[in-house]
Coordinates of C-alpha atoms in Angstrom, one line a residue:
Chain A
M1 CA 0.0 0.0 0.0
R2 CA 1.4 3.4 -0.9
G3 CA 1.9 6.2 1.6
R4 CA -1.2 8.1 0.6
D5 CA -3.3 5.0 0.9
Q6 CA -1.8 4.0 4.2
E7 CA -2.5 7.5 5.7
F8 CA -6.1 7.4 4.3
A9 CA -6.6 3.8 5.6
E10 CA -5.6 4.9 9.1
F11 CA -8.0 7.8 9.0
F12 CA -10.7 5.5 7.7
S13 CA -10.2 3.1 10.5
A14 CA -10.4 5.9 13.1
R15 CA -13.4 7.7 11.7
F16 CA -15.7 5.4 9.6
E17 CA -17.8 4.2 12.5
G18 CA -18.4 7.7 13.8
A19 CA -19.4 8.9 10.3
R20 CA -21.7 5.9 9.9
R21 CA -23.4 6.8 13.2
I22 CA -23.9 10.4 12.2
A23 CA -25.3 9.3 8.9
Y24 CA -27.7 6.9 10.7
A25 CA -28.9 9.7 12.9
M26 CA -29.7 11.7 9.8
C27 CA -31.3 9.0 7.7
G28 CA -32.6 6.5 10.2
S29 CA -31.5 3.4 8.2
W30 CA -28.4 1.4 8.7
P31 CA -28.2 0.3 5.0
D32 CA -28.5 4.0 3.8
A33 CA -26.1 5.1 6.5
E34 CA -23.5 2.6 5.3
E35 CA -24.0 3.9 1.7
I36 CA -23.8 7.5 2.7
A37 CA -20.7 7.0 4.8
Q38 CA -19.0 5.0 2.2
S39 CA -19.7 7.6 -0.5
A40 CA -18.4 10.3 1.7
F41 CA -15.1 8.5 2.2
V42 CA -14.8 7.8 -1.5
K43 CA -15.2 11.5 -2.2
L44 CA -12.7 12.3 0.6
Y45 CA -10.2 9.9 -0.9
A46 CA -10.4 11.6 -4.3
R47 CA -9.5 14.9 -2.6
W48 CA -7.1 13.4 0.0
T49 CA -3.9 15.1 -1.2
K50 CA -5.6 18.5 -1.4
I51 CA -7.0 18.6 2.1
R52 CA -5.0 19.9 5.0
I53 CA -4.9 17.3 7.6
E54 CA -6.1 19.6 10.4
T55 CA -9.3 20.3 8.4
V56 CA -10.0 16.8 7.3
D57 CA -12.6 16.1 10.0
A58 CA -14.5 19.3 9.0
Y59 CA -14.3 18.3 5.3
L60 CA -15.6 14.8 6.1
R61 CA -18.6 16.2 8.0
T62 CA -19.3 18.5 5.1
V63 CA -19.2 15.8 2.5
L64 CA -21.2 13.4 4.7
T65 CA -24.0 16.0 5.2
R66 CA -24.0 16.9 1.5
V67 CA -24.3 13.3 0.5
F68 CA -27.2 12.8 2.9
L69 CA -29.0 16.0 1.6
D70 CA -28.3 15.1 -2.0
T71 CA -29.8 11.6 -1.4
K72 CA -32.9 13.2 0.1
R73 CA -33.1 15.8 -2.7
R74 CA -32.8 13.4 -5.5
G75 CA -35.2 10.9 -4.0
R76 CA -33.5 8.0 -5.8
A77 CA -35.8 6.5 -8.4
R78 CA -33.5 3.6 -8.3
E79 CA -31.7 2.2 -5.4
Q80 CA -28.0 2.6 -6.3
V81 CA -26.4 0.9 -3.4
M82 CA -22.7 0.7 -3.6
A83 CA -22.1 -0.7 -0.1
D84 CA -22.9 -4.2 1.0
L85 CA -25.8 -4.0 3.4
P86 CA -25.2 -4.5 7.1
D87 CA -27.4 -6.7 9.2
T88 CA -30.6 -4.9 10.1
I89 CA -31.6 -4.5 13.7
A90 CA -35.3 -4.5 14.2
P91 CA -36.7 -1.2 15.7
A92 CA -38.2 -3.2 18.6
D93 CA -34.8 -4.2 19.7
A94 CA -33.2 -0.8 19.2
G95 CA -33.5 0.2 22.8
P96 CA -35.9 1.7 25.3
G97 CA -39.2 2.9 24.1
E98 CA -38.3 6.6 24.7
R99 CA -35.3 6.3 22.4
L100 CA -37.4 4.7 19.7
A101 CA -40.0 7.5 20.0
L102 CA -37.2 10.1 19.8
R103 CA -35.7 8.4 16.7
T104 CA -39.2 8.3 15.1
A105 CA -39.8 12.0 15.9
L106 CA -36.4 13.0 14.5
L107 CA -37.1 11.3 11.2
A108 CA -40.3 13.4 11.0
V109 CA -38.2 16.6 11.0
P110 CA -37.4 18.0 7.4
P111 CA -34.0 16.8 6.2
G112 CA -32.3 20.1 6.3
Q113 CA -33.3 20.9 9.8
R114 CA -32.6 17.3 10.8
A115 CA -29.1 17.6 9.5
V116 CA -28.6 20.7 11.7
L117 CA -30.0 19.0 14.8
V118 CA -27.8 16.0 14.3
L119 CA -24.6 18.0 13.8
R120 CA -25.5 20.3 16.7
Y121 CA -26.6 17.8 19.3
V122 CA -25.7 14.2 18.2
A123 CA -22.3 15.1 16.9
D124 CA -22.1 17.9 19.5
L125 CA -20.7 20.6 17.3
S126 CA -20.7 24.3 18.1
V127 CA -22.9 26.7 16.1
D128 CA -19.8 27.9 14.3
Q129 CA -18.7 24.4 13.3
V130 CA -22.2 23.6 12.0
A131 CA -22.2 26.8 10.0
E132 CA -18.8 25.8 8.5
T133 CA -20.0 22.3 7.8
L134 CA -23.1 23.5 5.9
G135 CA -21.6 26.5 4.3
C136 CA -24.1 28.9 5.8
S137 CA -24.2 31.7 8.4
T138 CA -24.4 31.1 12.1
G139 CA -27.7 33.0 12.0
T140 CA -29.1 30.4 9.6
V141 CA -27.9 27.6 11.9
K142 CA -29.6 29.2 14.9
S143 CA -32.9 29.7 13.0
Q144 CA -32.7 26.1 11.5
T145 CA -32.0 24.8 15.0
A146 CA -35.0 26.6 16.5
R147 CA -37.3 25.4 13.7
G148 CA -35.9 21.9 13.9
L149 CA -36.5 21.7 17.6
A150 CA -40.0 22.9 17.2
S151 CA -40.7 20.2 14.5
L152 CA -39.0 17.6 16.8
R153 CA -41.1 18.7 19.8
A154 CA -44.3 18.5 17.7
A155 CA -43.5 15.1 16.2
Y156 CA -42.5 13.7 19.6
H157 CA -45.7 14.8 21.3
K158 CA -47.7 13.5 18.4
G159 CA -46.1 10.2 18.9
E160 CA -46.8 10.2 22.6
V161 CA -50.5 10.9 22.0
S162 CA -50.6 8.2 19.4
L163 CA -49.1 5.7 21.8
E164 CA -51.6 6.7 24.5
M165 CA -54.5 6.3 22.1
R166 CA -53.3 2.7 21.5
G167 CA -53.3 2.1 25.2
A168 CA -49.5 1.9 25.4
Chain B
M1 CA -38.6 18.5 26.3
F2 CA -36.1 20.0 23.9
D3 CA -36.7 23.5 25.3
D4 CA -33.1 24.5 25.4
D5 CA -29.7 23.4 24.1
T6 CA -28.9 21.3 27.2
T7 CA -32.1 19.2 27.2
A8 CA -32.0 18.8 23.5
R9 CA -28.4 17.6 23.6
N10 CA -29.0 15.3 26.5
A11 CA -32.0 13.7 24.7
L12 CA -30.4 13.4 21.3
Q13 CA -27.1 12.1 22.6
T14 CA -28.9 9.0 23.8
L15 CA -29.2 8.1 20.1
N16 CA -25.5 7.4 20.2
D17 CA -26.2 4.5 22.6
E18 CA -28.2 2.6 20.0
P19 CA -26.7 -0.8 19.2
A20 CA -25.3 -0.8 15.6
P21 CA -24.9 -3.7 13.2
P22 CA -21.2 -4.3 12.3
P23 CA -20.1 -2.2 9.4
T24 CA -19.6 -4.0 6.1
T25 CA -17.5 -1.4 4.3
T26 CA -13.9 -2.2 4.1
V27 CA -11.1 0.2 3.4
E28 CA -10.2 -1.8 0.3
Q29 CA -13.7 -1.1 -1.1
V30 CA -13.3 2.6 -0.5
L31 CA -9.9 2.7 -2.0
R32 CA -11.1 0.9 -5.1
R33 CA -14.0 3.2 -5.6
G34 CA -11.8 6.2 -4.7
R35 CA -9.2 5.3 -7.3
R36 CA -11.9 4.9 -10.0
R37 CA -13.1 8.4 -9.1
V38 CA -9.7 9.9 -9.3
L39 CA -9.1 8.2 -12.6
A40 CA -12.4 9.6 -14.0
Q41 CA -11.5 13.1 -12.8
R42 CA -8.1 12.8 -14.5
V43 CA -9.5 11.5 -17.8
S44 CA -12.0 14.3 -17.8
A45 CA -9.3 17.0 -17.1
V46 CA -7.0 15.6 -19.8
A47 CA -9.9 15.5 -22.3
G48 CA -10.6 19.1 -21.5
V49 CA -7.0 20.1 -22.0
V50 CA -6.8 18.1 -25.3
A51 CA -9.9 19.8 -26.6
V52 CA -8.6 23.3 -25.8
V53 CA -5.2 22.6 -27.4
A54 CA -6.9 21.1 -30.5
A55 CA -9.2 24.1 -30.7
I56 CA -6.3 26.6 -30.5
G57 CA -4.3 24.6 -33.1
V58 CA -7.2 24.4 -35.5
T59 CA -8.0 28.1 -35.1
A60 CA -4.3 29.0 -35.7
V61 CA -4.2 26.9 -38.9
L62 CA -7.5 28.4 -40.1
V63 CA -6.4 31.9 -39.4
R64 CA -3.1 31.4 -41.2
Q65 CA -4.9 29.8 -44.2
G66 CA -7.4 32.6 -44.2
G67 CA -4.7 35.4 -44.4
T68 CA -5.2 37.8 -47.3
G69 CA -2.5 39.1 -49.6
D70 CA -2.6 42.5 -48.1
G71 CA -1.7 41.2 -44.7
G72 CA -5.2 41.5 -43.3
V73 CA -6.9 38.6 -41.6
R74 CA -10.3 37.3 -42.5
V75 CA -12.3 34.8 -40.5
A76 CA -12.0 31.3 -42.0
E77 CA -15.1 29.2 -42.6
P78 CA -15.2 26.8 -39.6
T79 CA -15.9 23.8 -41.7
T80 CA -13.3 21.6 -40.1
A81 CA -13.3 23.0 -36.5
P82 CA -14.6 20.7 -33.8
P83 CA -18.1 21.7 -32.7
A84 CA -18.2 24.4 -30.0
P85 CA -19.9 23.6 -26.7
A86 CA -23.6 24.0 -27.1
G87 CA -25.1 27.2 -25.7
P88 CA -28.5 27.5 -24.2
L89 CA -31.5 26.4 -26.3
P90 CA -33.5 29.1 -28.1
G91 CA -35.7 30.9 -25.5
W92 CA -33.6 29.6 -22.6
R93 CA -31.2 31.6 -20.5
T94 CA -28.1 30.5 -18.7
I95 CA -28.2 31.0 -14.9
E96 CA -24.7 31.8 -13.7
I97 CA -23.8 30.1 -10.4
D98 CA -20.9 30.6 -8.1
E99 CA -19.0 27.3 -8.1
A100 CA -17.6 27.8 -4.6
T101 CA -21.1 28.3 -3.2
C102 CA -22.3 25.3 -5.2
K103 CA -19.7 23.1 -3.7
Q104 CA -20.8 24.2 -0.2
N105 CA -24.3 23.1 -1.2
P106 CA -26.0 25.6 1.2
L107 CA -29.4 25.0 2.7
I108 CA -32.0 27.3 1.1
N109 CA -35.5 27.4 2.6
V110 CA -38.4 28.4 0.4
P111 CA -41.4 29.6 2.5
G112 CA -44.8 28.5 1.4
T113 CA -47.4 25.7 1.7
A114 CA -47.1 22.7 -0.5
P115 CA -50.2 20.8 -1.8
D116 CA -51.2 17.8 0.2
A117 CA -51.0 15.3 -2.6
L118 CA -49.6 14.6 -6.1
L119 CA -51.7 14.6 -9.1
P120 CA -53.1 11.0 -9.6
Q121 CA -50.7 8.5 -11.1
A122 CA -53.4 7.7 -13.7
V123 CA -53.0 11.3 -15.0
V124 CA -49.2 11.8 -14.7
E125 CA -47.9 8.4 -15.9
P126 CA -49.7 8.5 -19.4
A127 CA -48.9 12.2 -19.8
F128 CA -45.2 11.4 -19.3
V129 CA -45.1 8.2 -21.4
D130 CA -46.9 10.0 -24.2
A131 CA -44.4 12.8 -24.1
V132 CA -41.5 10.4 -24.2
V133 CA -42.9 8.5 -27.1
A134 CA -43.7 11.8 -29.0
V135 CA -40.1 12.9 -28.7
T136 CA -38.0 9.6 -28.9
G137 CA -40.3 7.4 -31.0
P138 CA -42.5 4.4 -30.5
G139 CA -39.7 2.2 -29.0
A140 CA -40.1 3.8 -25.6
S141 CA -41.9 1.8 -22.9
A142 CA -42.8 2.2 -19.3
T143 CA -41.2 -0.4 -17.0
T144 CA -41.8 0.8 -13.5
A145 CA -44.1 3.3 -11.8
Q146 CA -45.0 3.9 -8.2
W147 CA -47.0 6.5 -6.3
E148 CA -46.6 7.0 -2.5
G149 CA -48.8 9.2 -0.3
Y150 CA -45.8 9.6 2.0
S151 CA -42.2 8.8 1.2
P152 CA -39.6 9.1 4.0
K153 CA -37.1 9.7 1.3
A154 CA -39.0 12.9 0.2
D155 CA -40.6 13.8 3.5
G156 CA -43.8 14.0 1.6
P157 CA -45.6 12.4 -1.3
R158 CA -43.5 11.0 -4.1
G159 CA -44.1 9.3 -7.4
Y160 CA -41.9 8.0 -10.2
V161 CA -42.2 6.5 -13.7
V162 CA -39.3 4.8 -15.5
T163 CA -39.3 4.3 -19.3
E164 CA -36.7 2.4 -21.3
I165 CA -35.4 4.0 -24.6
P166 CA -33.6 1.9 -27.2
M167 CA -30.0 3.1 -27.9
S168 CA -27.3 1.7 -30.2
D169 CA -25.8 -0.7 -27.7
G170 CA -28.6 -1.3 -25.3
N171 CA -31.3 0.7 -23.6
G172 CA -31.2 4.0 -21.8
Q173 CA -33.9 5.4 -19.5
L174 CA -36.0 8.5 -19.1
Q175 CA -37.3 8.7 -15.5
L176 CA -39.9 11.0 -14.0
E177 CA -40.1 11.9 -10.3
A178 CA -43.1 13.8 -8.9
Y179 CA -43.1 15.9 -5.7
V180 CA -44.9 18.8 -4.2
Y181 CA -43.4 22.1 -3.0
G182 CA -44.3 25.4 -1.4
G183 CA -43.4 28.9 -2.7
T184 CA -43.2 30.3 -6.2
P185 CA -41.7 28.4 -9.1
T186 CA -38.9 30.9 -9.5
A187 CA -38.0 30.8 -5.8
K188 CA -38.0 27.0 -5.8
A189 CA -35.9 26.9 -9.0
D190 CA -33.4 29.4 -7.4
A191 CA -33.2 27.2 -4.3
S192 CA -32.5 24.1 -6.5
L193 CA -29.7 25.6 -8.5
Y194 CA -27.1 23.3 -6.9
A195 CA -29.0 20.1 -7.0
Y196 CA -27.5 18.6 -10.1
G197 CA -25.0 19.3 -12.9
D198 CA -21.7 19.1 -11.2
C199 CA -21.8 22.8 -10.3
K200 CA -22.0 23.9 -13.9
A201 CA -24.5 26.7 -14.9
P202 CA -28.0 25.4 -15.6
A203 CA -30.4 26.9 -18.2
R204 CA -33.9 28.2 -17.4
H205 CA -37.1 28.8 -19.4
T206 CA -40.4 30.1 -18.2
L207 CA -43.6 28.9 -20.0
P208 CA -46.6 31.2 -20.5
D209 CA -48.5 29.6 -17.7
G210 CA -45.7 30.5 -15.2
T211 CA -44.1 27.0 -15.1
V212 CA -40.4 27.2 -14.7
L213 CA -38.1 24.6 -16.4
Q214 CA -34.5 24.2 -15.2
L215 CA -32.2 22.2 -17.4
F216 CA -28.9 21.0 -15.8
Q217 CA -25.8 20.0 -17.6
R218 CA -24.8 16.4 -17.7
D219 CA -23.6 14.7 -14.4
N220 CA -20.5 12.7 -15.2
F221 CA -19.8 11.2 -11.8
D222 CA -19.3 7.9 -13.6
P223 CA -18.6 8.4 -17.4
E224 CA -20.1 5.0 -18.1
Q225 CA -23.4 6.0 -16.6
P226 CA -24.0 9.7 -17.4
M227 CA -27.2 11.4 -16.2
Q228 CA -28.9 14.7 -17.0
H229 CA -31.8 16.3 -15.1
L230 CA -34.5 18.8 -15.9
Q231 CA -36.7 20.2 -13.1
I232 CA -40.2 21.4 -13.7
F233 CA -41.8 23.8 -11.2
R234 CA -45.5 24.4 -11.8
P235 CA -47.4 27.3 -10.3
D236 CA -49.8 25.0 -8.5
G237 CA -46.9 23.5 -6.3
H238 CA -46.3 20.4 -8.3
E239 CA -42.6 19.6 -9.1
Y240 CA -41.4 17.1 -11.6
I241 CA -37.8 16.0 -12.3
V242 CA -37.1 14.4 -15.7
T243 CA -33.9 12.4 -15.8
S244 CA -32.2 11.1 -18.8
A245 CA -29.9 8.2 -17.9
G246 CA -27.3 6.2 -19.8
W247 CA -28.2 2.8 -18.4
S248 CA -31.2 0.4 -18.3
E249 CA -32.9 -2.2 -16.1
A250 CA -30.6 -4.8 -17.7
D251 CA -27.6 -3.1 -16.2
M252 CA -28.9 -3.4 -12.7
V253 CA -27.6 -6.2 -10.6
P254 CA -29.6 -7.2 -7.4
V255 CA -27.8 -7.0 -4.1
P256 CA -28.2 -10.4 -2.4
G257 CA -30.7 -10.3 0.5
S258 CA -32.1 -6.9 -0.2
T259 CA -34.4 -5.0 -2.7
A260 CA -31.5 -2.8 -3.7
Y261 CA -29.5 -2.9 -7.0
T262 CA -26.1 -1.8 -8.1
I263 CA -25.6 -0.6 -11.7
E264 CA -22.9 -2.5 -13.4
G265 CA -22.9 -1.3 -17.0
G266 CA -23.8 1.7 -19.0
R267 CA -24.0 3.3 -22.5
R268 CA -21.5 6.2 -21.9
D269 CA -24.1 8.4 -23.6
L270 CA -27.6 9.6 -23.0
P271 CA -30.8 8.6 -24.9
T272 CA -31.6 12.3 -25.4
D273 CA -29.9 15.6 -26.1
D274 CA -30.7 19.0 -24.5
A275 CA -33.4 19.9 -27.0
Q276 CA -35.1 16.5 -26.7
L277 CA -35.1 16.6 -22.9
A278 CA -36.6 20.1 -23.0
E279 CA -39.2 19.0 -25.5
I280 CA -40.2 16.1 -23.4
A281 CA -40.7 18.5 -20.5
T282 CA -42.8 21.0 -22.4
T283 CA -44.9 18.2 -23.9
L284 CA -45.4 16.8 -20.5
V285 CA -46.6 20.2 -19.2
A286 CA -48.9 20.5 -22.2
N287 CA -50.3 17.0 -21.6
L288 CA -50.9 17.7 -17.9
G289 CA -52.8 20.9 -18.9

């Protein structure tokens, strides 16, 4: 393996799982998250020699988010899956009921706002870092965060009412 | 719940505790795909340089051959020059975009209320298939169509129709996607400038009824499987995306144990040119009324 590939392989080993988890928080599907994370690393590899190492994490986050938003935007008339599919974990086994309700509510938030919420709270980035990732102003991040939280709150309470009506 | 940063962070961080299936992506897979991408970029760059050098060479030769006896220079007839890149279609205008902004792919919100539902599949599917047949000939046929009241992929209703078009070495496809949107056609078109086309300037045309058509340049992510997209934003909040694709159902290989496919072949060309894709869009709009 050449030097460039060795360096990239080490970075891949250290970051792929984290990237896959962020992608999963955004899209709610492990197969899609695998595909999004893999596509992001492919794009990262193509630019590897042109990225300063101290900014590579920020670049990866940007590409990952862009791949997710592109996937949502394009809808995908066909399923062009490049990654092998990981085993699926059934939602019922995914964890406590509250976490499942939270996951369901998050998926009801529009994709752009969802990406902001995931970067801000799941990936625990600052407002400035989210703005840098998305290529927008900090004001936009703040307004998108507020709208996203409102959508999340509404979806979460709707889910609670739904469960109550079913006698859960 | 979620009333401030702290409670939102505490709640959403619990998602990191979810059990995950083991990843299936290996670094070898990524390196293989990455090298293919680098190669494609290099081939594309080299082709661009060769084209520019050839154009300069041909122009120099023609100017020299066209020189007059009195030392003046007249413009030579461009009979042997390579074709210039096509400009916008008649009646269309190029929308300049900032490449750096495009690469950032910024989030752009369009305020407005979207319709609750798509037009019925029974209306849209024949309108699209008829438009495709009218432009590409009777060989076109619909292979797949689906209408969903709610699609998680679109966060709203979504429909699609796929038609196969005969090409010289196999079939290509013309695909239609249907969505709804809020806001005006122009605002939505502006917000969608960076959706396709590898950050190259799209062209736009407005129909008399206010429908905005936005034609992107070819996506060449994989030269074997090119794509080109045309967005249609109707004043009543219905959005359509017509995609010309250089592959067919026959090139799709199922992924074992799933409903997904990978695309393993391609025509290296599209079944339509810019004018045909634009004509399909305008015919579709006319058919929809």
